[in-house]
Amino acid sequence: MVQASDIKLFLEPLGIDKKKFVFFALNDNNSPDMAGGSHWSLLVYSKSDSCFFHVDSLSGSNHDVAWDFSSHLMSYLSKAGSINFVDKECIQQSNGYDCGVHVICNTERLAQYSQTNTELNSCNMLIKIDPTVKRKEIQHIIQNLSKKL
């Protein structure tokens, strides 16, 4: 069981209560001591919306994971009032392996939106994602990094 003191110990140095938005990539691994899991999704805390937005490209597969994680954080963050949890509608992946690419694309979309908006609730997450293009972009970045190492 996660203790409130453990959450405070982890979050306080990050200054999370002073951030407008906090992005979490979530995995459905049930055993944090071992590698594993089969699906990734995005959870975003928006202070001005007073909400956790869960963005899942596989139709709510990680809902329970996101709810469990956010519910632990709510006790720490809810000093100013209640915090909502919303499964935000988004483009769905068309295969069983592009969840990570979707997390990256959804993070980019919300981060760009947050630069000119104070709330994320009205961000349209139904803008087409092309995983093939993003995958190639990521591969290019990795290749360039490996050349520098």
Coordinates of C-alpha atoms in Angstrom, one line a residue:
M1 CA 0.0 0.0 0.0
V2 CA 1.3 3.5 -0.9
Q3 CA 1.6 5.8 2.1
A4 CA 0.9 9.5 1.9
S5 CA 4.4 10.1 3.3
D6 CA 6.0 8.2 0.4
I7 CA 4.1 10.3 -2.1
K8 CA 5.1 13.5 -0.4
L9 CA 8.8 12.3 -0.3
F10 CA 8.7 11.6 -4.1
L11 CA 6.7 14.6 -5.2
E12 CA 7.8 17.5 -3.0
P13 CA 11.3 17.7 -4.4
L14 CA 9.8 17.9 -7.9
G15 CA 7.7 20.9 -6.9
I16 CA 4.7 19.2 -8.5
D17 CA 2.2 21.4 -6.6
K18 CA 3.6 24.5 -8.3
K19 CA 3.4 23.1 -11.8
K20 CA 0.6 24.0 -14.2
F21 CA 0.8 20.6 -16.0
V22 CA 2.5 17.3 -15.1
F23 CA 2.8 14.5 -17.7
F24 CA 3.1 10.8 -16.7
A25 CA 3.7 7.9 -19.1
L26 CA 1.9 4.9 -17.5
N27 CA 2.6 1.2 -18.0
D28 CA 0.3 -1.6 -17.0
N29 CA 3.1 -3.6 -15.3
N30 CA 1.7 -5.1 -12.1
S31 CA 5.2 -5.7 -10.7
P32 CA 7.3 -2.6 -10.4
D33 CA 10.3 -4.7 -9.3
M34 CA 10.5 -6.4 -12.7
A35 CA 10.4 -5.3 -16.3
G36 CA 7.1 -6.0 -18.1
G37 CA 3.8 -4.7 -19.0
S38 CA 2.1 -4.6 -22.4
H39 CA 0.5 -1.2 -22.8
W40 CA 1.4 2.5 -22.3
S41 CA -0.9 5.4 -21.9
L42 CA -0.6 9.1 -20.9
L43 CA -1.9 10.7 -17.7
V44 CA -1.8 14.5 -17.4
Y45 CA -2.5 16.6 -14.3
S46 CA -3.8 20.0 -15.1
K47 CA -3.8 22.3 -12.2
S48 CA -6.1 25.0 -13.7
D49 CA -8.6 22.3 -14.8
S50 CA -8.2 20.6 -11.4
C51 CA -8.2 17.4 -13.3
F52 CA -6.3 14.3 -14.3
F53 CA -6.7 13.6 -18.0
H54 CA -6.1 10.0 -19.1
V55 CA -5.3 9.6 -22.8
D56 CA -5.4 6.0 -23.8
S57 CA -4.9 4.9 -27.4
L58 CA -6.3 1.5 -26.7
S59 CA -9.9 2.2 -25.6
G60 CA -9.4 2.5 -21.9
S61 CA -7.1 -0.5 -21.4
N62 CA -5.1 1.4 -18.8
H63 CA -8.1 3.1 -17.1
D64 CA -7.6 1.1 -13.8
V65 CA -3.9 1.8 -13.8
A66 CA -4.4 5.5 -14.4
W67 CA -7.2 5.8 -11.8
D68 CA -5.1 4.0 -9.2
F69 CA -2.0 6.1 -9.9
S70 CA -4.0 9.4 -9.9
S71 CA -6.0 8.6 -6.8
H72 CA -2.8 8.3 -4.8
L73 CA -1.7 11.7 -6.1
M74 CA -5.0 13.3 -5.5
S75 CA -4.6 13.3 -1.7
Y76 CA -1.4 15.2 -2.0
L77 CA -2.6 17.7 -4.7
S78 CA -6.1 18.3 -3.5
K79 CA -5.3 20.8 -0.8
A80 CA -7.0 23.5 -2.8
G81 CA -10.1 21.4 -3.5
S82 CA -11.3 18.3 -5.3
I83 CA -9.6 16.9 -8.4
N84 CA -11.5 15.2 -11.2
F85 CA -10.5 12.3 -13.4
V86 CA -11.4 12.2 -17.1
D87 CA -10.7 9.6 -19.7
K88 CA -10.1 12.0 -22.6
E89 CA -11.2 10.8 -26.0
C90 CA -8.3 10.4 -28.4
I91 CA -7.2 8.7 -31.7
Q92 CA -7.0 4.9 -31.2
Q93 CA -4.1 2.8 -32.4
S94 CA -4.8 0.4 -35.2
N95 CA -2.4 -2.3 -34.0
G96 CA -1.0 -3.9 -30.9
Y97 CA 2.3 -2.2 -30.8
D98 CA 2.0 1.6 -31.3
C99 CA 0.9 2.6 -27.8
G100 CA 4.3 4.2 -27.1
V101 CA 4.3 6.2 -30.3
H102 CA 0.8 7.4 -29.4
V103 CA 2.0 8.4 -25.9
I104 CA 4.7 10.5 -27.5
C105 CA 2.3 12.1 -30.1
N106 CA -0.3 12.8 -27.4
T107 CA 2.3 14.3 -25.1
E108 CA 3.5 16.6 -27.9
R109 CA 0.0 17.6 -28.8
L110 CA -0.9 18.5 -25.2
A111 CA 2.4 20.2 -24.5
Q112 CA 2.1 22.4 -27.6
Y113 CA -1.5 23.2 -26.6
S114 CA -0.4 24.1 -23.1
Q115 CA 2.0 26.7 -24.4
T116 CA -0.9 29.0 -25.4
N117 CA -3.7 27.7 -23.2
T118 CA -4.1 27.6 -19.5
E119 CA -6.5 24.6 -19.5
L120 CA -6.3 21.3 -21.4
N121 CA -10.0 20.3 -21.3
S122 CA -10.8 21.8 -24.7
C123 CA -7.7 20.4 -26.5
N124 CA -8.8 18.3 -29.5
M125 CA -7.1 14.9 -29.2
L126 CA -8.9 13.6 -32.3
I127 CA -6.3 15.0 -34.7
K128 CA -4.8 12.3 -36.9
I129 CA -1.6 10.6 -35.7
D130 CA 0.7 9.0 -38.2
P131 CA 2.7 6.4 -36.2
T132 CA 4.9 5.5 -39.1
V133 CA 6.2 9.1 -39.5
K134 CA 6.7 9.5 -35.7
R135 CA 8.5 6.1 -35.5
K136 CA 10.9 7.2 -38.3
E137 CA 11.5 10.5 -36.5
I138 CA 12.3 8.6 -33.3
Q139 CA 14.6 6.2 -35.1
H140 CA 16.5 9.2 -36.7
I141 CA 17.0 10.8 -33.3
I142 CA 18.3 7.5 -31.8
Q143 CA 20.7 7.0 -34.7
N144 CA 22.1 10.5 -34.3
L145 CA 22.5 10.0 -30.6
S146 CA 24.2 6.7 -31.0
K147 CA 26.7 8.3 -33.4
K148 CA 27.6 10.8 -30.7
L149 CA 28.2 8.2 -28.1

